[in-house]
Each structure stands twice: as structure tokens, then as C-alpha cells.
Coordinates of N, CA and C in Angstrom, one line a residue:
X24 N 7.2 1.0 26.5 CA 6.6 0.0 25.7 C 6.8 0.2 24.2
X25 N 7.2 1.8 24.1 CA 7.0 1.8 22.5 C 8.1 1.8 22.2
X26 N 9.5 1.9 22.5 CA 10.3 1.4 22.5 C 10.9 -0.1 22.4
X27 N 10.3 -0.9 23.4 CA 9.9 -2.5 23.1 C 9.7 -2.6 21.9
X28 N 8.5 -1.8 21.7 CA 7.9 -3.1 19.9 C 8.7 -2.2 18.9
X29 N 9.3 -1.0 19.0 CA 10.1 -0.9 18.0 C 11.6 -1.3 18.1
X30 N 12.0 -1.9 18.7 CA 12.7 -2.5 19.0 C 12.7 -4.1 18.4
X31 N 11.4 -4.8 18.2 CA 10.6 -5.6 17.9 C 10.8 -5.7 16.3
X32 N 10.3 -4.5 15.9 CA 10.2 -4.3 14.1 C 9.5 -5.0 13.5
X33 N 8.0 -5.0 14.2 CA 6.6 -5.7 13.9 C 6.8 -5.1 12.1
X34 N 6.4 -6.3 11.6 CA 5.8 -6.2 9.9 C 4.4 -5.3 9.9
X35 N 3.5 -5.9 11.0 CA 2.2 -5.2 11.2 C 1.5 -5.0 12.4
X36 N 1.5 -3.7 12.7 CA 0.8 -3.6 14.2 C -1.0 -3.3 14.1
X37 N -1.7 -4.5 15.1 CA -2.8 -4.1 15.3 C -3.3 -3.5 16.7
X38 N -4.3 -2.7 16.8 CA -4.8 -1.8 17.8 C -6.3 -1.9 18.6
X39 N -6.9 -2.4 18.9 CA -8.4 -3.3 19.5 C -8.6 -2.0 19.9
X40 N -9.1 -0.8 19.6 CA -9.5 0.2 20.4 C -9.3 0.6 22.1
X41 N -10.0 1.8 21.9 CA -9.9 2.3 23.5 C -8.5 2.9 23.6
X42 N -8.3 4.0 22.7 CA -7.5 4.9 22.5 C -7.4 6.4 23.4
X43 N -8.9 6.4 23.7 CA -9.2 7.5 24.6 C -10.0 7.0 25.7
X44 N -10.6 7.9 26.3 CA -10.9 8.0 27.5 C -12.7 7.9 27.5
X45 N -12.4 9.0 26.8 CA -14.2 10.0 26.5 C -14.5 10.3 25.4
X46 N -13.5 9.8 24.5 CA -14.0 10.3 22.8 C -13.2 11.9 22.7
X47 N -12.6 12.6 23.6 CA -12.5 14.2 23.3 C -11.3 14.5 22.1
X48 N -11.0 15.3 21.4 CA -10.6 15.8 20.8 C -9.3 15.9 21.2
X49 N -8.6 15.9 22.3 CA -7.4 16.8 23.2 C -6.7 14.8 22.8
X50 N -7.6 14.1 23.8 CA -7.6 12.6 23.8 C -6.8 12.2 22.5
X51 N -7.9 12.3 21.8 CA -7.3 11.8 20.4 C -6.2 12.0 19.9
X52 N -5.5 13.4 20.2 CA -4.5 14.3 19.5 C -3.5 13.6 20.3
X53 N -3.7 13.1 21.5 CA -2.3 12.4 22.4 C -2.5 11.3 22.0
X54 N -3.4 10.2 21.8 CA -3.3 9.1 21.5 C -2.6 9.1 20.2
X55 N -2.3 9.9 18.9 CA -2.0 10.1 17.4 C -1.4 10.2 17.8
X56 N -0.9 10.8 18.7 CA 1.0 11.4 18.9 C 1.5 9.9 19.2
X57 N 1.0 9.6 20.3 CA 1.3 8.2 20.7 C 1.9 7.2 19.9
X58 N 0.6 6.8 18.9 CA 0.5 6.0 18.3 C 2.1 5.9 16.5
X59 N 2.4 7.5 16.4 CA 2.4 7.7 15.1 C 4.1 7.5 15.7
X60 N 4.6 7.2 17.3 CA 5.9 6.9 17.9 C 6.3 5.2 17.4
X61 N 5.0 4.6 16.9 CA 5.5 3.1 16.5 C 6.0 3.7 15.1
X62 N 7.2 2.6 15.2 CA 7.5 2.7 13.7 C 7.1 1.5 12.9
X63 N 6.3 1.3 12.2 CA 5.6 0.3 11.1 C 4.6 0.9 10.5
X64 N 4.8 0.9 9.5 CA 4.0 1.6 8.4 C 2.7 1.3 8.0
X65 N 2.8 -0.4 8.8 CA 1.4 -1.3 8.4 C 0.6 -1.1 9.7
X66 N -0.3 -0.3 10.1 CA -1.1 -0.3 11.5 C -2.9 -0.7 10.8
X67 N -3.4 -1.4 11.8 CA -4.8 -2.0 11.7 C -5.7 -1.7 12.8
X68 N -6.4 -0.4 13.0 CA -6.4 0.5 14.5 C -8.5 0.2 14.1
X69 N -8.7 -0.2 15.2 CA -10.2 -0.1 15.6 C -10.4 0.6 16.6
X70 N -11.6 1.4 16.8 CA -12.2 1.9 17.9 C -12.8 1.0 19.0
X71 N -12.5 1.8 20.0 CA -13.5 0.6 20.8 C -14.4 1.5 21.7
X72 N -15.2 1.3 22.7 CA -16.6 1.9 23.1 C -16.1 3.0 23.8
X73 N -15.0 3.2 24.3 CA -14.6 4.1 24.9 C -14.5 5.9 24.1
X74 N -13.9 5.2 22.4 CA -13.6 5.9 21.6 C -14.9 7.1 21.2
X75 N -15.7 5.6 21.0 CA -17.7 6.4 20.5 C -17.6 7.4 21.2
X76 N -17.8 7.5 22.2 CA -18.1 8.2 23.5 C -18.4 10.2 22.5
X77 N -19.5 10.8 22.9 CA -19.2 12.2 22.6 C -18.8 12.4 21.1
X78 N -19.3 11.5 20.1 CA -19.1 11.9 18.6 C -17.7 11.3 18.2
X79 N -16.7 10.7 19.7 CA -15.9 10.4 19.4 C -15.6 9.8 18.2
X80 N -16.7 8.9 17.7 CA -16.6 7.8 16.5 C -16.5 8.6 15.0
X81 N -16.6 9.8 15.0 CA -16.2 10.8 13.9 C -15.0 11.2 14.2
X82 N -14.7 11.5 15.1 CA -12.8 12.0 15.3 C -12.0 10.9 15.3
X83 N -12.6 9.5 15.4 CA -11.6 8.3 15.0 C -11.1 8.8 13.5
X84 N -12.0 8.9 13.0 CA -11.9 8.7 11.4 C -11.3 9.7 10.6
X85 N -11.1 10.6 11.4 CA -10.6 12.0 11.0 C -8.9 11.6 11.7
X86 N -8.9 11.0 12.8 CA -7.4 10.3 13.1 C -6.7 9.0 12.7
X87 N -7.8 8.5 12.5 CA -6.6 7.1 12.4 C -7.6 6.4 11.1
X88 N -8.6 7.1 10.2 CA -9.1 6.4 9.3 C -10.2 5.6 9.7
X89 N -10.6 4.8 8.3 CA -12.0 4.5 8.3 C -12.0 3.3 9.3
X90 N -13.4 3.4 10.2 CA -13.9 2.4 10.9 C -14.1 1.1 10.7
X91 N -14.0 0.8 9.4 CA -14.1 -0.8 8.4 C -13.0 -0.8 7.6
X92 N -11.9 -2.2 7.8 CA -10.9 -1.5 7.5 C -10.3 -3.0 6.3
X93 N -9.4 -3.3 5.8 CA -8.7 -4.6 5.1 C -7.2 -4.8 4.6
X94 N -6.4 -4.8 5.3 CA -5.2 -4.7 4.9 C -4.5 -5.7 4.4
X95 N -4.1 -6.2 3.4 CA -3.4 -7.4 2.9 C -1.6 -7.4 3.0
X96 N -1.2 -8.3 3.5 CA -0.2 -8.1 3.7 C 1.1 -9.5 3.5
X97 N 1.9 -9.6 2.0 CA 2.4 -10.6 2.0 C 1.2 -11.6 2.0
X98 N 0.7 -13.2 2.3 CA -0.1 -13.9 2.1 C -1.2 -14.0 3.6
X99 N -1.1 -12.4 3.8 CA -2.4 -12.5 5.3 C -3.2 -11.4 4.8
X100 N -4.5 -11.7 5.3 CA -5.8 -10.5 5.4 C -6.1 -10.1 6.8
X101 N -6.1 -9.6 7.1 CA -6.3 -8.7 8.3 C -8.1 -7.5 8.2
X102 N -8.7 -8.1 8.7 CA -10.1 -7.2 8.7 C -10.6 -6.6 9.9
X103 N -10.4 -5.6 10.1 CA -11.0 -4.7 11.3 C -12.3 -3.8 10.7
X104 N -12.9 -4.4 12.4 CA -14.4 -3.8 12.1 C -14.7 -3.0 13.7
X105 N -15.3 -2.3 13.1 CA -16.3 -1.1 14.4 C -17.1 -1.7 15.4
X106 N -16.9 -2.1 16.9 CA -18.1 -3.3 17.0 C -18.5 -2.1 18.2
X107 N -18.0 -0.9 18.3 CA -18.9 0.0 19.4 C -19.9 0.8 18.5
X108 N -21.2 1.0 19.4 CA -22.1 2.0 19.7 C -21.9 3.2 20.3
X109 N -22.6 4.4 19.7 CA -22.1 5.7 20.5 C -22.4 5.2 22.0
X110 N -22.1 6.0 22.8 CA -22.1 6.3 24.2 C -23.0 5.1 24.8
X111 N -22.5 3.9 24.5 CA -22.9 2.7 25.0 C -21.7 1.5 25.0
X112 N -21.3 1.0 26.4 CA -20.6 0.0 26.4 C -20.8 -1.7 25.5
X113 N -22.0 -1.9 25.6 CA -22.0 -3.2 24.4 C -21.8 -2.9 23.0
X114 N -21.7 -4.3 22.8 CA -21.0 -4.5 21.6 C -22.2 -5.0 20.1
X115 N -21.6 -4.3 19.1 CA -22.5 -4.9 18.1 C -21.9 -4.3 16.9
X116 N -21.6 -5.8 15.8 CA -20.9 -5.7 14.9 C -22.3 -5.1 13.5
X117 N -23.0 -5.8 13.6 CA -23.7 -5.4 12.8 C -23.9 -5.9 10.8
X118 N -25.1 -6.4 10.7 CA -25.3 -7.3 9.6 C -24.9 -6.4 8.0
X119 N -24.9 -5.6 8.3 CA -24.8 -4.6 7.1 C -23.2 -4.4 6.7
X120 N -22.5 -5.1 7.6 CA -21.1 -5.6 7.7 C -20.3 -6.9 7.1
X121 N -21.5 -8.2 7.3 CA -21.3 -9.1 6.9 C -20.9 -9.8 5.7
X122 N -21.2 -8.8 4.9 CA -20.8 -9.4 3.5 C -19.6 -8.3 3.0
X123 N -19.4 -7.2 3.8 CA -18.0 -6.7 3.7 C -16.6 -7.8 4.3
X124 N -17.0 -8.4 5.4 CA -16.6 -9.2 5.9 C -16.2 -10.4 4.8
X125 N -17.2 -10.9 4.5 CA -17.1 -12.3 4.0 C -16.3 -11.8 2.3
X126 N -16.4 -11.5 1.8 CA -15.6 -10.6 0.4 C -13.9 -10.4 0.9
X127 N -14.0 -9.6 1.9 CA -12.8 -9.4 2.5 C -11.8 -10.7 2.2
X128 N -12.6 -11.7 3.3 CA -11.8 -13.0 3.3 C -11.9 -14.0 2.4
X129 N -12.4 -13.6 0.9 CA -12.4 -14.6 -0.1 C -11.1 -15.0 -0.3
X130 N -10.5 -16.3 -0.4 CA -9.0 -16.3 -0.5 C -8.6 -17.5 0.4
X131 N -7.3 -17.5 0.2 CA -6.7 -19.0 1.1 C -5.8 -18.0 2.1
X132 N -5.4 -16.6 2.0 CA -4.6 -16.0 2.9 C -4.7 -16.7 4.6
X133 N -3.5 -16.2 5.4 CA -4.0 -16.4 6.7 C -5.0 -15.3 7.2
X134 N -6.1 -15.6 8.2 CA -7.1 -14.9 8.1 C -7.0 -14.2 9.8
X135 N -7.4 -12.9 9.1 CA -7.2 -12.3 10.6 C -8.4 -11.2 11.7
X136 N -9.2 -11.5 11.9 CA -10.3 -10.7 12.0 C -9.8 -9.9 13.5
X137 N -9.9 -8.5 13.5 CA -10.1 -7.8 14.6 C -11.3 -6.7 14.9
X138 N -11.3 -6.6 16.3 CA -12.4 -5.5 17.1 C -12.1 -5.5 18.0
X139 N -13.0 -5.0 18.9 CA -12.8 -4.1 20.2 C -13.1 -5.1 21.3
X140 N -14.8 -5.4 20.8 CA -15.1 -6.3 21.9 C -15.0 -7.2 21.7
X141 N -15.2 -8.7 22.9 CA -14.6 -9.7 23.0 C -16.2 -10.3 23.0
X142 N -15.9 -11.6 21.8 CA -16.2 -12.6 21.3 C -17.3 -13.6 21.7
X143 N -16.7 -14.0 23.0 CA -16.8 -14.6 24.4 C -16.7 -14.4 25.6
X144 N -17.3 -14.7 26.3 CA -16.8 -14.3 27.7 C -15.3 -14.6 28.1
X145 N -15.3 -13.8 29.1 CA -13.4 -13.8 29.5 C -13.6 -14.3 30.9
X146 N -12.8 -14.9 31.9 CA -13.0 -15.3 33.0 C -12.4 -14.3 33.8
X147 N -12.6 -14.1 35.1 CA -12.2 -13.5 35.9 C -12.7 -11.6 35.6
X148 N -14.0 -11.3 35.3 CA -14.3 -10.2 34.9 C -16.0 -9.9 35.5
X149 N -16.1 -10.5 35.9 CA -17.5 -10.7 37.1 C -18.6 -10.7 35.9
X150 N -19.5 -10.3 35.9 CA -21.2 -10.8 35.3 C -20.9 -10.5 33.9
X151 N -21.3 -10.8 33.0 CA -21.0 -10.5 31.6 C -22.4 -9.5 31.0
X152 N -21.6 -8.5 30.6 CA -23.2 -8.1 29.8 C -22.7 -7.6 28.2
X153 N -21.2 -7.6 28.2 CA -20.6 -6.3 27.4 C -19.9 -7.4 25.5
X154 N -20.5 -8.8 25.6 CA -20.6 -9.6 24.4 C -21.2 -8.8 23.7
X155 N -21.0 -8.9 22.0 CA -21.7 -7.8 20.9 C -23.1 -9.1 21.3
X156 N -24.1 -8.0 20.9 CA -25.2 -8.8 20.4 C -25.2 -9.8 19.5
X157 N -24.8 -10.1 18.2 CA -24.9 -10.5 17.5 C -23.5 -11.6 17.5
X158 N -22.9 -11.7 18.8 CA -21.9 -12.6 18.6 C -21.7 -13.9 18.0
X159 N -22.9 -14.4 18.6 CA -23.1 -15.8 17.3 C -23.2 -16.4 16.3
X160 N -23.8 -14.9 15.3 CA -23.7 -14.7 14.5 C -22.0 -14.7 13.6
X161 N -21.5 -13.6 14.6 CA -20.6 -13.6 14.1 C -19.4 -14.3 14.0
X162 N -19.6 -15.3 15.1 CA -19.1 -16.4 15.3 C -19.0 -17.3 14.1
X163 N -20.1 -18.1 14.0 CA -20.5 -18.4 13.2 C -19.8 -18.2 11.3
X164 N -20.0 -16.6 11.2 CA -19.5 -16.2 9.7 C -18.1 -16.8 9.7
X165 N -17.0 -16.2 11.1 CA -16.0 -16.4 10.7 C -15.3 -18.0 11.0
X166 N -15.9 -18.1 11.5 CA -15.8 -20.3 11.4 C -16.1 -20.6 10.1
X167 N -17.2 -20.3 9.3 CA -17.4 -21.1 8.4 C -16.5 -20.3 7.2
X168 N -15.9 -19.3 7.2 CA -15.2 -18.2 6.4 C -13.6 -18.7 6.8
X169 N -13.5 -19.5 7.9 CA -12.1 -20.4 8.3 C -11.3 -19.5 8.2
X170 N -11.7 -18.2 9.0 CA -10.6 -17.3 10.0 C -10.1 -18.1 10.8
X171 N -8.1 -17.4 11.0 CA -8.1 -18.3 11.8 C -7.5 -17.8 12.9
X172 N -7.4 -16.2 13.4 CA -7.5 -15.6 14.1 C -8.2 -14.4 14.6
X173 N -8.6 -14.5 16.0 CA -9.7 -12.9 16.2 C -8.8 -12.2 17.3
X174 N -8.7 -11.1 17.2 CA -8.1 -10.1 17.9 C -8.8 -9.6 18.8
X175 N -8.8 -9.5 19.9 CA -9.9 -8.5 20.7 C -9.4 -7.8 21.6
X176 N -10.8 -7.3 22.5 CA -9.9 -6.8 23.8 C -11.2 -6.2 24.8
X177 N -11.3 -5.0 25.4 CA -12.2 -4.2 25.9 C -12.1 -5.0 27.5
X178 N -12.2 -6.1 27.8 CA -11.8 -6.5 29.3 C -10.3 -6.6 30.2
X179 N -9.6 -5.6 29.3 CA -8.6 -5.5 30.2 C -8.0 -6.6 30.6
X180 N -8.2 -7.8 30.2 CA -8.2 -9.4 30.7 C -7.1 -10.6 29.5
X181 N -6.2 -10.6 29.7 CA -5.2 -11.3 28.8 C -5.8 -12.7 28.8
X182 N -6.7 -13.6 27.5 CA -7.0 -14.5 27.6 C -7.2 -15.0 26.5
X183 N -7.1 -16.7 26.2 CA -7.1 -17.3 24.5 C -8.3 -18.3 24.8
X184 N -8.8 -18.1 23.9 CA -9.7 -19.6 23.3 C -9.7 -20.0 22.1
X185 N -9.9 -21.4 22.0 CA -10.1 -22.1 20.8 C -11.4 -22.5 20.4
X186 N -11.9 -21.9 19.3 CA -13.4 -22.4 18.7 C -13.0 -23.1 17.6
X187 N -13.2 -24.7 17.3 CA -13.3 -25.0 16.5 C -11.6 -24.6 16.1
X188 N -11.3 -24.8 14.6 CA -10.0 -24.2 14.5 C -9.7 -22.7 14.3
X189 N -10.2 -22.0 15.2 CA -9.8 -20.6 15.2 C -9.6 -20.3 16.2
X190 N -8.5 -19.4 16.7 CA -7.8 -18.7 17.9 C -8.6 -17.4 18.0
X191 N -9.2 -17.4 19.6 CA -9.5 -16.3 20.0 C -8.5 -15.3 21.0
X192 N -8.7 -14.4 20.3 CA -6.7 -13.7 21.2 C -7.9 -12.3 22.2
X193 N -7.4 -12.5 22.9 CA -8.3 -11.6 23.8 C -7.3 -10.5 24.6
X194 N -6.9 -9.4 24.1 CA -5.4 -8.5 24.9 C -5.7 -7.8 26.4
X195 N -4.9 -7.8 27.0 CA -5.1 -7.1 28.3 C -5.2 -5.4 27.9
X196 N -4.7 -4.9 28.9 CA -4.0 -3.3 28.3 C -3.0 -3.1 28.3
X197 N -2.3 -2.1 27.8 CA -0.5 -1.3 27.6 C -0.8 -0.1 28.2
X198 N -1.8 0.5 28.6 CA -1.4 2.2 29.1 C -2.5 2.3 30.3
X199 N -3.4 1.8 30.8 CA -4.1 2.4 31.8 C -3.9 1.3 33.1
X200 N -3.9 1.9 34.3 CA -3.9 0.8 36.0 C -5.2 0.7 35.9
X201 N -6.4 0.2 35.4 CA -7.4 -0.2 35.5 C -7.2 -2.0 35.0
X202 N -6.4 -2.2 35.8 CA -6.5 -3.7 35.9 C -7.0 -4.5 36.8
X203 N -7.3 -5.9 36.4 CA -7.6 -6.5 37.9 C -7.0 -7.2 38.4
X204 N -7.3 -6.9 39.8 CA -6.3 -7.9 40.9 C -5.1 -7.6 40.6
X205 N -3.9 -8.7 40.1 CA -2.8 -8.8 40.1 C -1.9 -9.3 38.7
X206 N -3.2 -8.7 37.8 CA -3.0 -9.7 36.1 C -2.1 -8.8 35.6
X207 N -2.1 -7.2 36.0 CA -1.1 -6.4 35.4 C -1.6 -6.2 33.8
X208 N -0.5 -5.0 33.4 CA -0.4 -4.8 31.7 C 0.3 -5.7 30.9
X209 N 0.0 -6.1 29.5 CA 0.6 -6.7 28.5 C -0.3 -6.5 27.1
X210 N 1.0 -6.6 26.1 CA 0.3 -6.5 24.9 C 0.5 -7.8 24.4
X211 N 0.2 -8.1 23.4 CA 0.7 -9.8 22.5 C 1.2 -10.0 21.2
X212 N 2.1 -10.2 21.4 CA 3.1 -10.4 19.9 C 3.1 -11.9 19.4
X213 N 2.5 -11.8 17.8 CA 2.3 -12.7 17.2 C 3.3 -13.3 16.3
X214 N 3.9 -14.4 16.5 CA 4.8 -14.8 15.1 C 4.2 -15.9 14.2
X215 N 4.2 -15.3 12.3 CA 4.0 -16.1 12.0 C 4.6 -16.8 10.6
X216 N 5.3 -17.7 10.8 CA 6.3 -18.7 9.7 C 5.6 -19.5 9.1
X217 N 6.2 -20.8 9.4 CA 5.9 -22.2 8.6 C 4.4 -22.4 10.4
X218 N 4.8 -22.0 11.2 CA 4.2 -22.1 12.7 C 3.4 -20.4 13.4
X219 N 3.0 -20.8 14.4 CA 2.1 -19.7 14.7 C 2.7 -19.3 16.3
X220 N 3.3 -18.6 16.8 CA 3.8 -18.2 18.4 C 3.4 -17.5 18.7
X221 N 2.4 -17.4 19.9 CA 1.7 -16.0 20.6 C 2.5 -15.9 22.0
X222 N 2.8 -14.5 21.9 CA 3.8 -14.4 23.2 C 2.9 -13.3 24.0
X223 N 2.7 -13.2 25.3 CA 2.4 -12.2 26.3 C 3.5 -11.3 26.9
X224 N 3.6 -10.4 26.2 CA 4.7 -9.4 26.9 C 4.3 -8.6 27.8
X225 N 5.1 -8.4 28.9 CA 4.6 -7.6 30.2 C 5.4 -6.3 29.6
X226 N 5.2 -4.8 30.6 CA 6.1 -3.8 30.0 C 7.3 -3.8 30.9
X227 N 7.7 -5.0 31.7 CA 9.6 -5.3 32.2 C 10.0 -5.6 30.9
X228 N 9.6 -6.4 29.9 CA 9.6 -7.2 28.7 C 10.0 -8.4 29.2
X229 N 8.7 -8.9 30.3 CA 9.1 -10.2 30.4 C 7.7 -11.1 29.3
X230 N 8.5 -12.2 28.8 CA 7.6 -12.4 27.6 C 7.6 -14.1 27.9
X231 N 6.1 -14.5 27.8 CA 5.2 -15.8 28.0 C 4.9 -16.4 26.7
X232 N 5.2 -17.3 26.3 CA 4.4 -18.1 25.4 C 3.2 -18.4 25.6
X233 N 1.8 -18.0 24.6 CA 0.8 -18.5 24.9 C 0.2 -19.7 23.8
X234 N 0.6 -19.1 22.8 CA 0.5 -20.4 21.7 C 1.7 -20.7 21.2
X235 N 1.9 -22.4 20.5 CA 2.8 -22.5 19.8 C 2.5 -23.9 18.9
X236 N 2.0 -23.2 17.9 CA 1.6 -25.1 16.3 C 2.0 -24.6 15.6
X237 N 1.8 -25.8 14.8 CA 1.9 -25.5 13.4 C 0.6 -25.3 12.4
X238 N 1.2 -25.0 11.2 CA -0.1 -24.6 10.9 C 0.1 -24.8 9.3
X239 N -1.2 -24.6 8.8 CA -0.8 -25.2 7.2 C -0.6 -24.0 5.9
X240 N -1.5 -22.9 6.3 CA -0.6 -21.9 5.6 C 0.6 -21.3 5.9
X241 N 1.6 -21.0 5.2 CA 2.7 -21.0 5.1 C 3.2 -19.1 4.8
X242 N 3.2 -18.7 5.9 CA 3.6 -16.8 5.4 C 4.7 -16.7 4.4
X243 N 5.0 -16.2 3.3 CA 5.8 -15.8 2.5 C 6.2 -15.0 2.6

């Protein structure tokens, strides 16, 4: 796979957490190794609940940087945020965030919000409990902040929605057989021009179009 995307020659790679297993130390040092095999200089890496785990959420940051993050890149904003709790699977982004958030995205850039956990519910993932608390909220901020994409993941479940004019990108996985059924691994590669193309890449490199408009900011 890492091969694939450098092969690829992403401008900017993002990472929805769940790097490790258990938060350990050993974990992290292979996930870094892992990780530092992409070549792009621009990476946008969130933790996800798996990471917390065991103080994990302090050895994030000692590896791959702060947990609240803003990268500007050419005419796009990109904001990653922390949406795990230590040693607890739900999700919660948290109010003391929000105006980090909203500052972030002051601007006409394309807008790009990522985290770990997913938004919305995802189908095909049996009873839901693992939405942040405060999803509506946060819904909410970044609708009316006219993001116009969210990055997610944590259900292992390759899935898109549309709220209003914002794309919810929901990733499957790239490294663990904890899939379901028969959905398999994939990551998602985004292109964006004068138009916006989401592709589903399997690791054969067989690749799905999931989105494809136009759009009115224009990447430079």
C-alpha cells in the first residue's frame, strides 16, 4: 500500500487514527516507522480511541505531534482534531475546541475537517453507540463554518454522506483483517482541481470512483 500512494505523490496525506492497537510504546515506534515510509512532507495524523488507550494519548504527541492540528496548504485548510477519550471507545470532540475550530476556518479556503470518529452513523455496523457525544453540535459548527469536507473513520466501514453541502468521507482500513463480511480494506484518495474526485482504492489498486462535481472553489 505504501508503495501505491507513493507512487501516487499525494500533495497531502491525512490519517483518521488507530495507529496502534493498545496505545504501547513498541506500537507506536512501528506505526512511526510505518508511517515516516510515505513520502509527503504534508501529513495531517489524528488519534483515534484505540491510540488513548494506556496514556497512549501522550505518546501520540511525543510521535506524530500535537493532538489539535491546522495545516494550510496552497488555497485549502485542513483541521484535525482529538475526538478520543482515554481508555474509552466513544467519541467526543469537545467545546473548548470549538472556537479553535471556527478561527481555524476563517477564510474562503477549501475546508477540510478531520478525526477519528464518525459523524453519523455508518450502515452495516450493527447498534450504534460509538457517535461523539456532542455530534450535533459539531455538525452544526461545521455546516454553518461551510466545511466542505469531513474525514473520518473508526468503523472500519468505507462510506459517504451528504449533509447539506458538505461531504462526509467515512475510510475503511489499510492494515488490520478486522473487517466486515466481505467489504475488505481500502483507503481514499482525494482529487482536487477546478472539480472534486473521491476514489476507493483496494490494496490490488483496484480504484472506485465515489465522488465526482464540481465545485466552486478552485485549488491553485
Amino acid at each position: 500500500m505504501i508503495n501505491d500512494i507513493n507512487e501516487i505523490s499525494p500533495d497531502l496525506v491525512v490519517i483518521t487514527g488507530d495507529l496502534t492497537d493498545f496505545g504501547y510504546v513498541f506500537e507506536y515506534e512501528e506505526a512511526k516507522r510505518y508511517v515516516d515510509e510515505i513520502e509527503c512532507e504534508r501529513k495531517v495524523i489524528v488519534p483515534g480511541n484505540h491510540d488513548a488507550r494506556n496514556l497512549g494519548y501522550l505518546l501520540f504527541e511525543e510521535f506524530f505531534g500535537k493532538r489539535l492540528k491546522t495545516l494550510n496548504y496552497k488555497n485549502i485548510t485542513v483541521v484535525g482534531v482529538d475526538s478520543s477519550e482515554p481508555d474509552i471507545d466513544e467519541g467526543h470532540i469537545g467545546r473548548e475546541k470549538y472556537e479553535y475550530i471556527e478561527e481555524s476556518f476563517n477564510g474562503e479556503n477549501f475546508k477540510i475537517f478531520a478525526l477519528h470518529h464518525h459523524l453519523l452513523p455508518v450502515p452495516m455496523c450493527g447498534r450504534e453507540r460509538n457517535v461523539p457525544v456532542d455530534a450535533g453540535d459539531i455538525l452544526e459548527l461545521l455546516d454553518r463554518l461551510k466545511v466542505d469536507l469531513v474525514l473520518c473513520g473508526h468503523r472500519h466501514v468505507p462510506w459517504v454522506w451528504r449533509l447539506n453541502n458538505m461531504i462526509i468521507l467515512n475510510a475503511g482500513t489499510t492494515c488490520t483483517n478486522r473487517t466486515k463480511g466481505r467489504i475488505g480494506r481500502s483507503y481514499n484518495l482525494i482529487e482536487l482541481d477546478e472539480g472534486m474526485r473521491i476514489y476507493r482504492i483496494s490494496p490490488t489498486g483496484e480504484r472506485n470512483m465515489v465522488i465526482d462535481e464540481k465545485r466552486i472553489t478552485e485549488v491553485r
